[in-house]
mmCIF file of N, CA and C in Angstrom:
data_model
loop_
_atom_site.group_PDB
_atom_site.id
_atom_site.type_symbol
_atom_site.label_atom_id
_atom_site.label_comp_id
_atom_site.label_asym_id
_atom_site.label_seq_id
_atom_site.Cartn_x
_atom_site.Cartn_y
_atom_site.Cartn_z
ATOM 1 N N UNK A 28 -37.508 -3.249 -7.759
ATOM 2 C CA UNK A 28 -36.080 -3.387 -8.067
ATOM 3 C C UNK A 28 -35.548 -2.020 -8.493
ATOM 4 N N UNK A 29 -34.444 -1.636 -7.909
ATOM 5 C CA UNK A 29 -33.795 -0.372 -8.295
ATOM 6 C C UNK A 29 -32.346 -0.623 -8.662
ATOM 7 N N UNK A 30 -31.920 0.034 -9.706
ATOM 8 C CA UNK A 30 -30.547 -0.060 -10.173
ATOM 9 C C UNK A 30 -30.038 1.362 -10.373
ATOM 10 N N UNK A 31 -28.916 1.677 -9.759
ATOM 11 C CA UNK A 31 -28.381 3.029 -9.854
ATOM 12 C C UNK A 31 -26.939 2.952 -10.325
ATOM 13 N N UNK A 32 -26.694 3.517 -11.514
ATOM 14 C CA UNK A 32 -25.351 3.503 -12.075
ATOM 15 C C UNK A 32 -24.612 4.781 -11.721
ATOM 16 N N UNK A 33 -23.301 4.666 -11.695
ATOM 17 C CA UNK A 33 -22.443 5.828 -11.514
ATOM 18 C C UNK A 33 -21.082 5.519 -12.103
ATOM 19 N N UNK A 34 -20.271 6.557 -12.246
ATOM 20 C CA UNK A 34 -18.897 6.361 -12.693
ATOM 21 C C UNK A 34 -18.611 6.757 -14.129
ATOM 22 N N UNK A 35 -19.638 7.150 -14.875
ATOM 23 C CA UNK A 35 -19.393 7.572 -16.239
ATOM 24 C C UNK A 35 -18.699 8.923 -16.285
ATOM 25 N N UNK A 36 -18.304 9.322 -17.494
ATOM 26 C CA UNK A 36 -17.653 10.611 -17.649
ATOM 27 C C UNK A 36 -16.936 10.712 -18.974
ATOM 28 N N UNK A 37 -16.094 11.722 -19.059
ATOM 29 C CA UNK A 37 -15.293 11.963 -20.263
ATOM 30 C C UNK A 37 -13.864 11.501 -20.015
ATOM 31 N N UNK A 38 -13.333 10.724 -20.943
ATOM 32 C CA UNK A 38 -11.976 10.206 -20.800
ATOM 33 C C UNK A 38 -11.306 10.221 -22.173
ATOM 34 N N UNK A 39 -9.995 10.362 -22.176
ATOM 35 C CA UNK A 39 -9.240 10.306 -23.417
ATOM 36 C C UNK A 39 -9.084 8.859 -23.880
ATOM 37 N N UNK A 40 -8.950 8.673 -25.168
ATOM 38 C CA UNK A 40 -8.712 7.333 -25.714
ATOM 39 C C UNK A 40 -7.489 6.715 -25.040
ATOM 40 N N UNK A 41 -7.603 5.438 -24.706
ATOM 41 C CA UNK A 41 -6.546 4.747 -23.983
ATOM 42 C C UNK A 41 -6.719 4.783 -22.479
ATOM 43 N N UNK A 42 -7.628 5.615 -22.000
ATOM 44 C CA UNK A 42 -7.844 5.749 -20.564
ATOM 45 C C UNK A 42 -8.756 4.674 -20.012
ATOM 46 N N UNK A 43 -9.081 4.833 -18.721
ATOM 47 C CA UNK A 43 -9.893 3.845 -18.011
ATOM 48 C C UNK A 43 -11.011 4.526 -17.237
ATOM 49 N N UNK A 44 -12.069 3.792 -17.032
ATOM 50 C CA UNK A 44 -13.163 4.206 -16.154
ATOM 51 C C UNK A 44 -13.687 2.963 -15.443
ATOM 52 N N UNK A 45 -14.253 3.176 -14.260
ATOM 53 C CA UNK A 45 -14.931 2.096 -13.556
ATOM 54 C C UNK A 45 -16.360 2.511 -13.261
ATOM 55 N N UNK A 46 -17.277 1.758 -13.804
ATOM 56 C CA UNK A 46 -18.687 1.994 -13.558
ATOM 57 C C UNK A 46 -19.150 1.150 -12.374
ATOM 58 N N UNK A 47 -20.114 1.683 -11.646
ATOM 59 C CA UNK A 47 -20.710 0.961 -10.531
ATOM 60 C C UNK A 47 -22.214 0.898 -10.712
ATOM 61 N N UNK A 48 -22.786 -0.199 -10.289
ATOM 62 C CA UNK A 48 -24.237 -0.369 -10.295
ATOM 63 C C UNK A 48 -24.636 -0.890 -8.918
ATOM 64 N N UNK A 49 -25.353 -0.067 -8.177
ATOM 65 C CA UNK A 49 -25.887 -0.492 -6.889
ATOM 66 C C UNK A 49 -27.317 -0.947 -7.099
ATOM 67 N N UNK A 50 -27.615 -2.182 -6.693
ATOM 68 C CA UNK A 50 -28.949 -2.721 -6.921
ATOM 69 C C UNK A 50 -29.629 -3.029 -5.591
ATOM 70 N N UNK A 51 -30.952 -2.946 -5.618
ATOM 71 C CA UNK A 51 -31.727 -3.207 -4.409
ATOM 72 C C UNK A 51 -33.109 -3.711 -4.782
ATOM 73 N N UNK A 52 -33.765 -4.322 -3.813
ATOM 74 C CA UNK A 52 -35.136 -4.771 -4.016
ATOM 75 C C UNK A 52 -35.284 -6.103 -4.711
ATOM 76 N N UNK A 53 -34.185 -6.846 -4.882
ATOM 77 C CA UNK A 53 -34.260 -8.156 -5.527
ATOM 78 C C UNK A 53 -34.569 -9.190 -4.466
ATOM 79 N N UNK A 54 -35.705 -9.857 -4.620
ATOM 80 C CA UNK A 54 -36.203 -10.778 -3.590
ATOM 81 C C UNK A 54 -35.969 -12.235 -3.951
ATOM 82 N N UNK A 55 -35.230 -12.501 -5.035
ATOM 83 C CA UNK A 55 -34.967 -13.863 -5.450
ATOM 84 C C UNK A 55 -33.490 -14.184 -5.279
ATOM 85 N N UNK A 56 -33.198 -15.486 -5.195
ATOM 86 C CA UNK A 56 -31.816 -15.924 -5.009
ATOM 87 C C UNK A 56 -31.093 -16.144 -6.328
ATOM 88 N N UNK A 57 -31.822 -16.153 -7.439
ATOM 89 C CA UNK A 57 -31.232 -16.457 -8.738
ATOM 90 C C UNK A 57 -31.462 -15.266 -9.669
ATOM 91 N N UNK A 58 -30.414 -14.537 -9.975
ATOM 92 C CA UNK A 58 -30.543 -13.405 -10.871
ATOM 93 C C UNK A 58 -29.178 -13.088 -11.477
ATOM 94 N N UNK A 59 -29.217 -12.301 -12.511
ATOM 95 C CA UNK A 59 -28.013 -11.891 -13.217
ATOM 96 C C UNK A 59 -28.004 -10.371 -13.329
ATOM 97 N N UNK A 60 -26.877 -9.786 -13.029
ATOM 98 C CA UNK A 60 -26.694 -8.354 -13.216
ATOM 99 C C UNK A 60 -25.756 -8.157 -14.402
ATOM 100 N N UNK A 61 -26.153 -7.292 -15.295
ATOM 101 C CA UNK A 61 -25.336 -7.088 -16.488
ATOM 102 C C UNK A 61 -25.212 -5.635 -16.868
ATOM 103 N N UNK A 62 -24.342 -5.407 -17.829
ATOM 104 C CA UNK A 62 -24.162 -4.081 -18.411
ATOM 105 C C UNK A 62 -24.468 -4.144 -19.892
ATOM 106 N N UNK A 63 -25.195 -3.140 -20.354
ATOM 107 C CA UNK A 63 -25.478 -2.954 -21.759
ATOM 108 C C UNK A 63 -25.072 -1.529 -22.113
ATOM 109 N N UNK A 64 -24.915 -1.271 -23.398
ATOM 110 C CA UNK A 64 -24.604 0.083 -23.816
ATOM 111 C C UNK A 64 -25.342 0.435 -25.090
ATOM 112 N N UNK A 65 -25.605 1.733 -25.218
ATOM 113 C CA UNK A 65 -26.320 2.221 -26.388
ATOM 114 C C UNK A 65 -25.617 3.456 -26.913
ATOM 115 N N UNK A 66 -25.026 3.312 -28.095
ATOM 116 C CA UNK A 66 -24.365 4.434 -28.749
ATOM 117 C C UNK A 66 -25.411 5.270 -29.485
ATOM 118 N N UNK A 67 -25.097 6.520 -29.766
ATOM 119 C CA UNK A 67 -26.060 7.392 -30.459
ATOM 120 C C UNK A 67 -26.531 6.774 -31.774
ATOM 121 N N UNK A 68 -27.842 6.691 -31.943
ATOM 122 C CA UNK A 68 -28.413 6.186 -33.179
ATOM 123 C C UNK A 68 -28.353 4.685 -33.349
ATOM 124 N N UNK A 69 -27.954 3.964 -32.292
ATOM 125 C CA UNK A 69 -27.825 2.505 -32.397
ATOM 126 C C UNK A 69 -28.669 1.826 -31.336
ATOM 127 N N UNK A 70 -28.754 0.524 -31.449
ATOM 128 C CA UNK A 70 -29.509 -0.247 -30.475
ATOM 129 C C UNK A 70 -28.718 -0.491 -29.209
ATOM 130 N N UNK A 71 -29.376 -1.081 -28.226
ATOM 131 C CA UNK A 71 -28.743 -1.377 -26.952
ATOM 132 C C UNK A 71 -28.058 -2.733 -27.049
ATOM 133 N N UNK A 72 -26.753 -2.759 -26.781
ATOM 134 C CA UNK A 72 -25.952 -3.964 -26.941
ATOM 135 C C UNK A 72 -25.461 -4.515 -25.611
ATOM 136 N N UNK A 73 -25.385 -5.814 -25.535
ATOM 137 C CA UNK A 73 -24.849 -6.498 -24.359
ATOM 138 C C UNK A 73 -23.357 -6.221 -24.230
ATOM 139 N N UNK A 74 -22.920 -5.999 -22.987
ATOM 140 C CA UNK A 74 -21.490 -5.789 -22.718
ATOM 141 C C UNK A 74 -20.937 -6.926 -21.861
ATOM 142 N N UNK A 75 -21.533 -7.128 -20.692
ATOM 143 C CA UNK A 75 -21.025 -8.150 -19.776
ATOM 144 C C UNK A 75 -22.093 -8.448 -18.738
ATOM 145 N N UNK A 76 -21.987 -9.626 -18.117
ATOM 146 C CA UNK A 76 -22.924 -9.973 -17.048
ATOM 147 C C UNK A 76 -22.262 -10.907 -16.057
ATOM 148 N N UNK A 77 -22.851 -10.921 -14.852
ATOM 149 C CA UNK A 77 -22.384 -11.821 -13.798
ATOM 150 C C UNK A 77 -23.608 -12.287 -13.021
ATOM 151 N N UNK A 78 -23.676 -13.592 -12.736
ATOM 152 C CA UNK A 78 -24.833 -14.062 -11.983
ATOM 153 C C UNK A 78 -24.466 -14.321 -10.524
ATOM 154 N N UNK A 79 -25.440 -14.739 -9.761
ATOM 155 C CA UNK A 79 -25.225 -14.923 -8.328
ATOM 156 C C UNK A 79 -24.131 -15.945 -8.068
ATOM 157 N N UNK A 80 -24.041 -16.951 -8.935
ATOM 158 C CA UNK A 80 -23.021 -17.977 -8.771
ATOM 159 C C UNK A 80 -21.644 -17.565 -9.255
ATOM 160 N N UNK A 81 -21.529 -16.369 -9.793
ATOM 161 C CA UNK A 81 -20.240 -15.870 -10.257
ATOM 162 C C UNK A 81 -19.928 -16.148 -11.711
ATOM 163 N N UNK A 82 -20.890 -16.733 -12.442
ATOM 164 C CA UNK A 82 -20.658 -16.998 -13.854
ATOM 165 C C UNK A 82 -20.624 -15.673 -14.612
ATOM 166 N N UNK A 83 -19.607 -15.485 -15.425
ATOM 167 C CA UNK A 83 -19.381 -14.224 -16.127
ATOM 168 C C UNK A 83 -19.437 -14.442 -17.632
ATOM 169 N N UNK A 84 -20.048 -13.501 -18.305
ATOM 170 C CA UNK A 84 -20.070 -13.499 -19.772
ATOM 171 C C UNK A 84 -19.664 -12.126 -20.259
ATOM 172 N N UNK A 85 -19.009 -12.098 -21.417
ATOM 173 C CA UNK A 85 -18.609 -10.842 -22.063
ATOM 174 C C UNK A 85 -19.018 -10.861 -23.519
ATOM 175 N N UNK A 86 -19.261 -9.674 -24.051
ATOM 176 C CA UNK A 86 -19.432 -9.549 -25.486
ATOM 177 C C UNK A 86 -18.095 -9.841 -26.169
ATOM 178 N N UNK A 87 -18.142 -10.563 -27.269
ATOM 179 C CA UNK A 87 -16.910 -10.950 -27.967
ATOM 180 C C UNK A 87 -16.097 -9.742 -28.433
ATOM 181 N N UNK A 88 -16.787 -8.656 -28.711
ATOM 182 C CA UNK A 88 -16.130 -7.495 -29.313
ATOM 183 C C UNK A 88 -15.231 -6.724 -28.340
ATOM 184 N N UNK A 89 -15.292 -7.042 -27.064
ATOM 185 C CA UNK A 89 -14.545 -6.251 -26.071
ATOM 186 C C UNK A 89 -13.056 -6.537 -26.074
ATOM 187 N N UNK A 90 -12.640 -7.651 -26.624
ATOM 188 C CA UNK A 90 -11.213 -7.967 -26.755
ATOM 189 C C UNK A 90 -10.491 -7.970 -25.415
ATOM 190 N N UNK A 91 -11.199 -8.321 -24.348
ATOM 191 C CA UNK A 91 -10.553 -8.454 -23.053
ATOM 192 C C UNK A 91 -10.265 -7.144 -22.347
ATOM 193 N N UNK A 92 -10.831 -6.052 -22.807
ATOM 194 C CA UNK A 92 -10.538 -4.747 -22.212
ATOM 195 C C UNK A 92 -11.397 -4.439 -20.993
ATOM 196 N N UNK A 93 -12.538 -5.095 -20.863
ATOM 197 C CA UNK A 93 -13.463 -4.810 -19.764
ATOM 198 C C UNK A 93 -13.486 -5.991 -18.785
ATOM 199 N N UNK A 94 -13.707 -5.667 -17.522
ATOM 200 C CA UNK A 94 -13.822 -6.696 -16.486
ATOM 201 C C UNK A 94 -15.022 -6.390 -15.607
ATOM 202 N N UNK A 95 -15.892 -7.378 -15.441
ATOM 203 C CA UNK A 95 -17.038 -7.230 -14.564
ATOM 204 C C UNK A 95 -16.752 -7.951 -13.253
ATOM 205 N N UNK A 96 -17.201 -7.350 -12.150
ATOM 206 C CA UNK A 96 -17.017 -7.973 -10.845
ATOM 207 C C UNK A 96 -18.176 -7.574 -9.946
ATOM 208 N N UNK A 97 -18.242 -8.250 -8.801
ATOM 209 C CA UNK A 97 -19.378 -8.021 -7.893
ATOM 210 C C UNK A 97 -18.908 -7.984 -6.456
ATOM 211 N N UNK A 98 -19.478 -7.062 -5.693
ATOM 212 C CA UNK A 98 -19.333 -7.050 -4.242
ATOM 213 C C UNK A 98 -20.713 -7.392 -3.681
ATOM 214 N N UNK A 99 -20.921 -8.665 -3.360
ATOM 215 C CA UNK A 99 -22.234 -9.106 -2.908
ATOM 216 C C UNK A 99 -22.667 -8.457 -1.613
ATOM 217 N N UNK A 100 -21.720 -8.178 -0.746
ATOM 218 C CA UNK A 100 -22.054 -7.573 0.548
ATOM 219 C C UNK A 100 -22.611 -6.161 0.381
ATOM 220 N N UNK A 101 -22.218 -5.504 -0.707
ATOM 221 C CA UNK A 101 -22.662 -4.129 -0.950
ATOM 222 C C UNK A 101 -23.675 -4.049 -2.087
ATOM 223 N N UNK A 102 -24.118 -5.207 -2.576
ATOM 224 C CA UNK A 102 -25.082 -5.219 -3.692
ATOM 225 C C UNK A 102 -24.628 -4.312 -4.825
ATOM 226 N N UNK A 103 -23.381 -4.465 -5.203
ATOM 227 C CA UNK A 103 -22.797 -3.602 -6.226
ATOM 228 C C UNK A 103 -22.070 -4.449 -7.270
ATOM 229 N N UNK A 104 -22.271 -4.094 -8.516
ATOM 230 C CA UNK A 104 -21.546 -4.702 -9.624
ATOM 231 C C UNK A 104 -20.723 -3.612 -10.300
ATOM 232 N N UNK A 105 -19.490 -3.956 -10.625
ATOM 233 C CA UNK A 105 -18.575 -2.999 -11.226
ATOM 234 C C UNK A 105 -18.261 -3.406 -12.661
ATOM 235 N N UNK A 106 -17.952 -2.421 -13.470
ATOM 236 C CA UNK A 106 -17.437 -2.675 -14.809
ATOM 237 C C UNK A 106 -16.173 -1.836 -14.961
ATOM 238 N N UNK A 107 -15.044 -2.517 -14.917
ATOM 239 C CA UNK A 107 -13.763 -1.852 -15.130
ATOM 240 C C UNK A 107 -13.486 -1.830 -16.622
ATOM 241 N N UNK A 108 -13.296 -0.642 -17.164
ATOM 242 C CA UNK A 108 -13.097 -0.481 -18.601
ATOM 243 C C UNK A 108 -11.718 0.115 -18.843
ATOM 244 N N UNK A 109 -10.875 -0.619 -19.528
ATOM 245 C CA UNK A 109 -9.515 -0.182 -19.826
ATOM 246 C C UNK A 109 -9.316 -0.022 -21.331
ATOM 247 N N UNK A 110 -8.262 0.675 -21.689
ATOM 248 C CA UNK A 110 -7.922 0.882 -23.103
ATOM 249 C C UNK A 110 -9.138 1.357 -23.892
ATOM 250 N N UNK A 111 -9.807 2.348 -23.355
ATOM 251 C CA UNK A 111 -11.047 2.820 -23.968
ATOM 252 C C UNK A 111 -10.794 3.435 -25.341
ATOM 253 N N UNK A 112 -11.769 3.227 -26.214
ATOM 254 C CA UNK A 112 -11.706 3.729 -27.583
ATOM 255 C C UNK A 112 -12.894 4.659 -27.826
ATOM 256 N N UNK A 113 -12.783 5.540 -28.811
ATOM 257 C CA UNK A 113 -13.934 6.401 -29.124
ATOM 258 C C UNK A 113 -15.200 5.590 -29.422
ATOM 259 N N UNK A 114 -15.049 4.403 -29.994
ATOM 260 C CA UNK A 114 -16.213 3.554 -30.281
ATOM 261 C C UNK A 114 -16.904 3.050 -29.016
ATOM 262 N N UNK A 115 -16.269 3.193 -27.866
ATOM 263 C CA UNK A 115 -16.905 2.807 -26.604
ATOM 264 C C UNK A 115 -17.858 3.883 -26.091
ATOM 265 N N UNK A 116 -17.871 5.015 -26.748
ATOM 266 C CA UNK A 116 -18.777 6.092 -26.344
ATOM 267 C C UNK A 116 -20.227 5.627 -26.444
ATOM 268 N N UNK A 117 -20.933 5.746 -25.324
ATOM 269 C CA UNK A 117 -22.317 5.262 -25.255
ATOM 270 C C UNK A 117 -22.896 5.593 -23.892
ATOM 271 N N UNK A 118 -24.195 5.417 -23.780
ATOM 272 C CA UNK A 118 -24.822 5.386 -22.460
ATOM 273 C C UNK A 118 -24.765 3.936 -21.986
ATOM 274 N N UNK A 119 -24.246 3.739 -20.797
ATOM 275 C CA UNK A 119 -24.098 2.397 -20.240
ATOM 276 C C UNK A 119 -25.208 2.173 -19.220
ATOM 277 N N UNK A 120 -25.929 1.067 -19.407
ATOM 278 C CA UNK A 120 -27.064 0.746 -18.562
ATOM 279 C C UNK A 120 -26.785 -0.512 -17.751
ATOM 280 N N UNK A 121 -27.177 -0.470 -16.505
ATOM 281 C CA UNK A 121 -27.161 -1.656 -15.656
ATOM 282 C C UNK A 121 -28.496 -2.382 -15.822
ATOM 283 N N UNK A 122 -28.431 -3.695 -15.862
ATOM 284 C CA UNK A 122 -29.614 -4.526 -16.094
ATOM 285 C C UNK A 122 -29.673 -5.640 -15.061
ATOM 286 N N UNK A 123 -30.866 -5.899 -14.569
ATOM 287 C CA UNK A 123 -31.092 -7.062 -13.715
ATOM 288 C C UNK A 123 -32.039 -8.003 -14.443
ATOM 289 N N UNK A 124 -31.609 -9.230 -14.610
ATOM 290 C CA UNK A 124 -32.435 -10.277 -15.229
ATOM 291 C C UNK A 124 -32.875 -11.218 -14.115
ATOM 292 N N UNK A 125 -34.151 -11.133 -13.774
ATOM 293 C CA UNK A 125 -34.692 -11.925 -12.667
ATOM 294 C C UNK A 125 -35.803 -12.781 -13.230
ATOM 295 N N UNK A 126 -35.532 -14.066 -13.347
ATOM 296 C CA UNK A 126 -36.519 -15.014 -13.904
ATOM 297 C C UNK A 126 -37.033 -14.503 -15.245
ATOM 298 N N UNK A 127 -36.116 -14.022 -16.068
ATOM 299 C CA UNK A 127 -36.383 -13.545 -17.429
ATOM 300 C C UNK A 127 -37.156 -12.235 -17.480
ATOM 301 N N UNK A 128 -37.332 -11.583 -16.363
ATOM 302 C CA UNK A 128 -37.851 -10.210 -16.350
ATOM 303 C C UNK A 128 -36.659 -9.274 -16.226
ATOM 304 N N UNK A 129 -36.702 -8.206 -17.005
ATOM 305 C CA UNK A 129 -35.569 -7.289 -17.067
ATOM 306 C C UNK A 129 -35.903 -5.950 -16.422
ATOM 307 N N UNK A 130 -34.960 -5.465 -15.668
ATOM 308 C CA UNK A 130 -35.066 -4.178 -15.012
ATOM 309 C C UNK A 130 -33.835 -3.364 -15.392
ATOM 310 N N UNK A 131 -34.036 -2.050 -15.536
ATOM 311 C CA UNK A 131 -32.965 -1.188 -16.039
ATOM 312 C C UNK A 131 -32.711 -0.010 -15.117
ATOM 313 N N UNK A 132 -31.459 0.401 -15.083
ATOM 314 C CA UNK A 132 -31.118 1.648 -14.430
ATOM 315 C C UNK A 132 -31.315 2.809 -15.402
ATOM 316 N N UNK A 133 -30.984 3.992 -14.944
ATOM 317 C CA UNK A 133 -31.210 5.186 -15.748
ATOM 318 C C UNK A 133 -30.087 5.436 -16.755
ATOM 319 N N UNK A 134 -28.980 4.751 -16.582
ATOM 320 C CA UNK A 134 -27.855 4.882 -17.505
ATOM 321 C C UNK A 134 -26.844 5.916 -17.057
ATOM 322 N N UNK A 135 -25.611 5.726 -17.490
ATOM 323 C CA UNK A 135 -24.544 6.680 -17.221
ATOM 324 C C UNK A 135 -23.754 6.874 -18.522
ATOM 325 N N UNK A 136 -23.477 8.123 -18.831
ATOM 326 C CA UNK A 136 -22.832 8.456 -20.100
ATOM 327 C C UNK A 136 -21.325 8.249 -19.998
ATOM 328 N N UNK A 137 -20.780 7.552 -20.980
ATOM 329 C CA UNK A 137 -19.337 7.410 -21.130
ATOM 330 C C UNK A 137 -18.959 8.010 -22.483
ATOM 331 N N UNK A 138 -18.059 8.963 -22.451
ATOM 332 C CA UNK A 138 -17.599 9.609 -23.670
ATOM 333 C C UNK A 138 -16.083 9.470 -23.746
ATOM 334 N N UNK A 139 -15.617 8.902 -24.853
ATOM 335 C CA UNK A 139 -14.189 8.700 -25.052
ATOM 336 C C UNK A 139 -13.735 9.611 -26.184
ATOM 337 N N UNK A 140 -12.867 10.542 -25.848
ATOM 338 C CA UNK A 140 -12.369 11.504 -26.831
ATOM 339 C C UNK A 140 -11.142 10.949 -27.555
ATOM 340 N N UNK A 141 -11.087 11.209 -28.852
ATOM 341 C CA UNK A 141 -9.958 10.699 -29.651
ATOM 342 C C UNK A 141 -8.667 11.456 -29.340
#
């Protein structure tokens, strides 16, 4: 299983970014692709996820600012992030949960300047 993230960068507070995760090598029909983030000195936190059936979950703390979506034909999951805050600064990781086994991408840095 391979997960490759892209789309991170530096943005001013209030701005937007769209992250992409291209996944490959998944041989099962039932899996969930999600996003997690890890701020400096903190643990890795759940952000959002979407499963093959389209069921979506979000972390309560996002206040509706982020949207996860999927292009199944391109094996890509997106995370649209709006109204970004400095507290959103973190490395964002793509995750595949396949029968309770977890696979991770290398992460993409998102930095939000005040």
